[in-house]
Coordinates of N, CA and C in Angstrom, one line a residue:
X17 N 68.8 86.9 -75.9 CA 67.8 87.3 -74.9 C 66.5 86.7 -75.4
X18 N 66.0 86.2 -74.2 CA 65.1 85.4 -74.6 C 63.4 86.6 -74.3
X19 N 62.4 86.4 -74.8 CA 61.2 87.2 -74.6 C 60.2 86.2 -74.5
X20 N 59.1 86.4 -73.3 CA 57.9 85.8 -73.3 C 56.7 86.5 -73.6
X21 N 56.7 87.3 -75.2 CA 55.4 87.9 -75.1 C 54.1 86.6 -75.3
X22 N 53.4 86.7 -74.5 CA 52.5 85.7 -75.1 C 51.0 86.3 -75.1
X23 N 50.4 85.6 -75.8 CA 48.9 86.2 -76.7 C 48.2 84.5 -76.3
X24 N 47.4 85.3 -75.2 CA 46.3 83.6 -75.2 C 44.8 83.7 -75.8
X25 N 44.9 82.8 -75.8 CA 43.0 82.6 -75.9 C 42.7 81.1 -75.5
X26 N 41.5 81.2 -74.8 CA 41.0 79.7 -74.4 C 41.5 78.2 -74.4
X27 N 41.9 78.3 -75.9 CA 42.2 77.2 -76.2 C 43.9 77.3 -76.8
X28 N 44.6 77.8 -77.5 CA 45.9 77.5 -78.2 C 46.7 79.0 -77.9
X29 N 47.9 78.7 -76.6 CA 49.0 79.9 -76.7 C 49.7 80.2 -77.7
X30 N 50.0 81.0 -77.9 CA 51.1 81.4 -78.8 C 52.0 82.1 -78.3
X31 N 53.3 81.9 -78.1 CA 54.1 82.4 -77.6 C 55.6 82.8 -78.8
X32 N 56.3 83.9 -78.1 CA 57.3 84.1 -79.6 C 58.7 84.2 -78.4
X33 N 59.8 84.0 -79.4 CA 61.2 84.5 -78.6 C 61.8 85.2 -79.8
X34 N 62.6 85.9 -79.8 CA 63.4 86.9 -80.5 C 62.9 88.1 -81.2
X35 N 63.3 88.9 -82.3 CA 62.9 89.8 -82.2 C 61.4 89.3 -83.5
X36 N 60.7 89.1 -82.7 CA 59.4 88.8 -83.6 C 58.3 89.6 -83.5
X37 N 57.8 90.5 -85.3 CA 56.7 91.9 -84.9 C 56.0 91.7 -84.6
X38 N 54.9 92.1 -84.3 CA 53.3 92.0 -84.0 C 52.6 92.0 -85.3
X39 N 52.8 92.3 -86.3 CA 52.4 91.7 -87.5 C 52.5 90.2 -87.6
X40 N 53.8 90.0 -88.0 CA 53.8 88.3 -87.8 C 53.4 87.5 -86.5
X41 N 53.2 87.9 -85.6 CA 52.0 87.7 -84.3 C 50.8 87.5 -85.0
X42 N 50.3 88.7 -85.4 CA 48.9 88.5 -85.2 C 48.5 87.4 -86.9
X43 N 49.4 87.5 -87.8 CA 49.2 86.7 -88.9 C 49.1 85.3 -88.8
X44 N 49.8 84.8 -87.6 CA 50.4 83.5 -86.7 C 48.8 83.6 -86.1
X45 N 48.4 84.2 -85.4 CA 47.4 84.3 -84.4 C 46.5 83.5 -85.4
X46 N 45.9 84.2 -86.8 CA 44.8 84.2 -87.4 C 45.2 82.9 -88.2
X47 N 46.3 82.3 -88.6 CA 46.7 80.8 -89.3 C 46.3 79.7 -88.4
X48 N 46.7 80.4 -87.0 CA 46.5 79.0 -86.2 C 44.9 79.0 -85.7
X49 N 44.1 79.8 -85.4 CA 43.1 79.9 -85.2 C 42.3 79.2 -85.9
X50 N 42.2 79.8 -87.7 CA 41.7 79.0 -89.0 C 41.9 77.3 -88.9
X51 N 42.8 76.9 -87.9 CA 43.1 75.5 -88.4 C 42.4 74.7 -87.5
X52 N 42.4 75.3 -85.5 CA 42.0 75.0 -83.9 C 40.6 75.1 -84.2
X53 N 40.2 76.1 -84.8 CA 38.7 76.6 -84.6 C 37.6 75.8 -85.6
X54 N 38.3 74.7 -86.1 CA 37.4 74.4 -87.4 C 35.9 73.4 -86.7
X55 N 34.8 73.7 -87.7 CA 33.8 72.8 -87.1 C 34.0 71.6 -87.4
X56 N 33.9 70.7 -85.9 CA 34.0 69.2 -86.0 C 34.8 68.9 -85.1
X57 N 35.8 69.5 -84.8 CA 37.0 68.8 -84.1 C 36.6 69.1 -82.6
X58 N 37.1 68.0 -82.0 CA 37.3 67.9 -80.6 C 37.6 69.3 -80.2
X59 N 38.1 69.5 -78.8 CA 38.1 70.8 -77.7 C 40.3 70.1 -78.6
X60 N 40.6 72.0 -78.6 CA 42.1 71.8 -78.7 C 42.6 72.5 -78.1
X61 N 44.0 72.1 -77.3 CA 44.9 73.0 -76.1 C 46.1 72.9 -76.6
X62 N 46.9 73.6 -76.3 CA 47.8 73.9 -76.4 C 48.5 75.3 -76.5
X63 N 49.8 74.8 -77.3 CA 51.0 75.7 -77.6 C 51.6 76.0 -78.9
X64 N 51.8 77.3 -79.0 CA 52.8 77.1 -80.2 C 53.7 78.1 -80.0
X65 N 54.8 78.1 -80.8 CA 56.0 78.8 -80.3 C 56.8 79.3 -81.8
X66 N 56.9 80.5 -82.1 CA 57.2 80.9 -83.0 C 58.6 82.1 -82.5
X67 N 59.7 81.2 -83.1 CA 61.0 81.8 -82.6 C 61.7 82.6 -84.2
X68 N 62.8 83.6 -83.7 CA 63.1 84.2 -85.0 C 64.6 84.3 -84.2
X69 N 65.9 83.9 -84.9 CA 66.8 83.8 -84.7 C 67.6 84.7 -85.0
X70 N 68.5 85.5 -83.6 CA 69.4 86.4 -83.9 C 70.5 86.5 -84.8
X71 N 71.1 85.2 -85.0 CA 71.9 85.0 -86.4 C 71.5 85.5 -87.3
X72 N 72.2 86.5 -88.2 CA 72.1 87.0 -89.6 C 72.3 86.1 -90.5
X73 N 73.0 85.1 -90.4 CA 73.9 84.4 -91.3 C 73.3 82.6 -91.4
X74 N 71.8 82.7 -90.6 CA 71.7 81.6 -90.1 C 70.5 81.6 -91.5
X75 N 70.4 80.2 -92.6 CA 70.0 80.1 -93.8 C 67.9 80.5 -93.5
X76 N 67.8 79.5 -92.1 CA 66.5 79.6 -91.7 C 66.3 80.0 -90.4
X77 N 66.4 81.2 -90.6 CA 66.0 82.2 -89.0 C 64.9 82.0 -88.9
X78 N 63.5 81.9 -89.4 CA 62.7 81.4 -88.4 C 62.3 80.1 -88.2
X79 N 61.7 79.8 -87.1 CA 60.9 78.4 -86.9 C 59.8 78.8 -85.9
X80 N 59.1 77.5 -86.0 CA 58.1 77.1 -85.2 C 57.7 75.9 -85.0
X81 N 57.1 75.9 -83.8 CA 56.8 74.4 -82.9 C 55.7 74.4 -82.5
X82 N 54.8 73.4 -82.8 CA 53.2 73.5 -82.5 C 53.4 71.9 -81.5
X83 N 52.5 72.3 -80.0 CA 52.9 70.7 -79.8 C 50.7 70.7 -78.7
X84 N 49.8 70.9 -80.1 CA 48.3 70.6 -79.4 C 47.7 69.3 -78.7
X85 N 47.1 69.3 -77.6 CA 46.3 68.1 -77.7 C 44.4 68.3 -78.2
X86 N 44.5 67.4 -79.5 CA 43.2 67.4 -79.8 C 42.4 65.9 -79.4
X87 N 41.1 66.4 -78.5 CA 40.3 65.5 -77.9 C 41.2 64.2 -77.2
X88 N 42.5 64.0 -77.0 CA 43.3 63.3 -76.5 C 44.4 62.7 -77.2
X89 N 44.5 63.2 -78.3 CA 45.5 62.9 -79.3 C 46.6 64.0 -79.1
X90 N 47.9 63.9 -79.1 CA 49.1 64.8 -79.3 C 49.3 64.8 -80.8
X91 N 49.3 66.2 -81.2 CA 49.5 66.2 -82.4 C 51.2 67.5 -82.2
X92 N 52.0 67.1 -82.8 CA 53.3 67.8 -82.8 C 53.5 67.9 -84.1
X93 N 53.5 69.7 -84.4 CA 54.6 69.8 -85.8 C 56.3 71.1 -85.4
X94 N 56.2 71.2 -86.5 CA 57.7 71.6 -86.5 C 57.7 72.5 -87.7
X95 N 58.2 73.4 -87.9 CA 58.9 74.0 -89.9 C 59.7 75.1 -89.2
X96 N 60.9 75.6 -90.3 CA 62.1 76.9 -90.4 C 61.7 76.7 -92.1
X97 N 61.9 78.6 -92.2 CA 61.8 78.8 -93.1 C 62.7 80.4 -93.1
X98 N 62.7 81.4 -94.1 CA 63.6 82.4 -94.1 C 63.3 83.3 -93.8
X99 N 61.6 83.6 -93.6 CA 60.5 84.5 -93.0 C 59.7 84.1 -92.3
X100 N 59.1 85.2 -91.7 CA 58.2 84.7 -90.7 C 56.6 84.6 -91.1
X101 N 56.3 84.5 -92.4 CA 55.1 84.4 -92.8 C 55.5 83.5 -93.8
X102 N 56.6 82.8 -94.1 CA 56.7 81.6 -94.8 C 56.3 81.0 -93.5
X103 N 57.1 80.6 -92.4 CA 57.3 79.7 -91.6 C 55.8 79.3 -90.9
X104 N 54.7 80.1 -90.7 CA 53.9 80.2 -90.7 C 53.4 79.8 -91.5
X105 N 53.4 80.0 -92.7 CA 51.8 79.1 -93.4 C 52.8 77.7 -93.7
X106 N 53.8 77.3 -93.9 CA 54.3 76.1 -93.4 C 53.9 75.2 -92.6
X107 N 54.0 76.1 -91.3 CA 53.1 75.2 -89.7 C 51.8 75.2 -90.1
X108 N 50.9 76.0 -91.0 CA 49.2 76.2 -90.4 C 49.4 74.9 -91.7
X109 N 50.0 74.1 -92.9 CA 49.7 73.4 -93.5 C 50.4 71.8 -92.6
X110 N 51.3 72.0 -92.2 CA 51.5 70.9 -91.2 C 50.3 70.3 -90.2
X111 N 50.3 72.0 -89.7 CA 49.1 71.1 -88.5 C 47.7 71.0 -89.1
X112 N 47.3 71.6 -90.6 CA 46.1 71.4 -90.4 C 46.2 69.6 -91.3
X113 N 47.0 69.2 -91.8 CA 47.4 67.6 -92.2 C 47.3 66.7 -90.6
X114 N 48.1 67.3 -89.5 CA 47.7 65.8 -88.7 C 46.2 66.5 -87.5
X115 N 45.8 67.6 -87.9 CA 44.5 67.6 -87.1 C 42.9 66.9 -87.7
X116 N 43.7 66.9 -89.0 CA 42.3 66.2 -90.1 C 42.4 64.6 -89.8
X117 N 43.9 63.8 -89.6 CA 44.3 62.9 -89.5 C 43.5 62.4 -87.7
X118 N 44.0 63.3 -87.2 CA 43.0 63.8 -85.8 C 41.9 63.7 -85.3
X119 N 40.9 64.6 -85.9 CA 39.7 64.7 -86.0 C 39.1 63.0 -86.5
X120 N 39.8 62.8 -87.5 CA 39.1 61.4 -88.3 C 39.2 60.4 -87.6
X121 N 40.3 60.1 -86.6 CA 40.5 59.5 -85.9 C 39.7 59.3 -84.7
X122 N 39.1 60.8 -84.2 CA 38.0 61.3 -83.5 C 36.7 60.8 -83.7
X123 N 36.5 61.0 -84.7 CA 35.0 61.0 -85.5 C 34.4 59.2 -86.0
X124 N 35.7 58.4 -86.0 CA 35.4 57.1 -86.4 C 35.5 56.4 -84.8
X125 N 35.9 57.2 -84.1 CA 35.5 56.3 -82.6 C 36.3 55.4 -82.5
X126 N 37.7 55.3 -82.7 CA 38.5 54.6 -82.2 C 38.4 53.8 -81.3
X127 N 38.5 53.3 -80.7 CA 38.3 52.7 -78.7 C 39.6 51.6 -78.8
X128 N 39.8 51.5 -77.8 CA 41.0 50.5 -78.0 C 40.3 49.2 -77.3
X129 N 40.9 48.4 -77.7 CA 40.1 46.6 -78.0 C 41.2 45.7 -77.3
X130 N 40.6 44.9 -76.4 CA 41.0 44.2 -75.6 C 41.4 43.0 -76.9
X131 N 42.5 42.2 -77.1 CA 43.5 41.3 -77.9 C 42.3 40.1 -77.1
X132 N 41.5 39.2 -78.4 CA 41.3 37.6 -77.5 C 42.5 37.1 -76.9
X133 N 43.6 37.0 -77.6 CA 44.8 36.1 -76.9 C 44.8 36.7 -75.4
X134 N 44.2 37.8 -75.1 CA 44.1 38.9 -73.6 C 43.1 38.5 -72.8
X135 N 42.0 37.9 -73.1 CA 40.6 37.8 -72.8 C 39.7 38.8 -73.4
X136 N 40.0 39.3 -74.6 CA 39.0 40.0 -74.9 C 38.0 39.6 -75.7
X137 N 37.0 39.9 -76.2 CA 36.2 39.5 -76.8 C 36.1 40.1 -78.4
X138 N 36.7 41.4 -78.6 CA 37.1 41.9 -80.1 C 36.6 42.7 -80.2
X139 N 35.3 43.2 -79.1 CA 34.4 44.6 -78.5 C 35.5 45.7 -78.3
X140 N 34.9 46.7 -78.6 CA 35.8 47.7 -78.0 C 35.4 47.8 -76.4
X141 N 36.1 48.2 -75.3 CA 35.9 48.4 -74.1 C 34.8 49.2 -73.9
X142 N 34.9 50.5 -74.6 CA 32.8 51.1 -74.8 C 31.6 50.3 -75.3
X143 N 32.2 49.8 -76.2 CA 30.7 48.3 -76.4 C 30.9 47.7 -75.6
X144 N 31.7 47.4 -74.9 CA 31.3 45.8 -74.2 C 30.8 46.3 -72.2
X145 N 30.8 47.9 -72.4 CA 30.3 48.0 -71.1 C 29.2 47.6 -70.8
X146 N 28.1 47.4 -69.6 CA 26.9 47.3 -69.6 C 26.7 48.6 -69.0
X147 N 25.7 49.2 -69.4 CA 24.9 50.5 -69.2 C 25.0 50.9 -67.3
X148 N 24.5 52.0 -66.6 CA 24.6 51.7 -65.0 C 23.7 52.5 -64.8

């Protein structure tokens, strides 16, 4: 049986399936928050999804799947672990590795650059605009 309790806010759902408490909810709530909410980073959206498996017998009953977009970047993680506050600070150390990787990526202004062999000139497409 599948459940959709979900818990929003603005920016990042969290949603759970199986028998998952509201303690490890709201512990999930405040790991992912610490990581979304940091100063610097772009606007972040998304989802995450923290499942707890009915198998007794299964080695890693929990997981979770984080899949945000930051400032236009997809950042996707993943972890199972044997609890649900391992699996969780698992994911908040996953995502907060490719949201830094993210952000930096953000922050050095990327732009994507027209190839000379293309006609480009080796400007990024933001420099090489003329003002209007």
């Amino acid at each position: 049986m599948t459940t959709d309790r979900a818990h929003e806010t603005p920016l990042v759902r969290l949603r759970s399936d199986g028998a998952v408490d509201e303690e490890t909810l709201a512990y999930a709530r405040t790991k992912i928050d610490a990581v979304v909410r940091r100063p610097g980073l772009p606007v972040v959206t998304g989802e995450v999804h923290l499942v707890r498996a009915a198998a007794h017998h299964a080695g890693h009953p929990w997981s979770a799947t984080a899949d945000l977009r930051i400032g236009g970047r997809q950042v996707v993680a993943a972890a199972e672990e044997a609890t649900g506050t391992e699996v969780v600070d698992r994911l908040q150390h996953r995502l907060r590795r490719q949201t830094d990787k993210a952000a930096q990526a953000w922050d050095d202004g990327h732009r994507t650059t027209v190839p000379p062999w293309r006609g480009g000139t080796g400007q990024s497409r933001a420099e090489g605009r003329p003002d209007q």
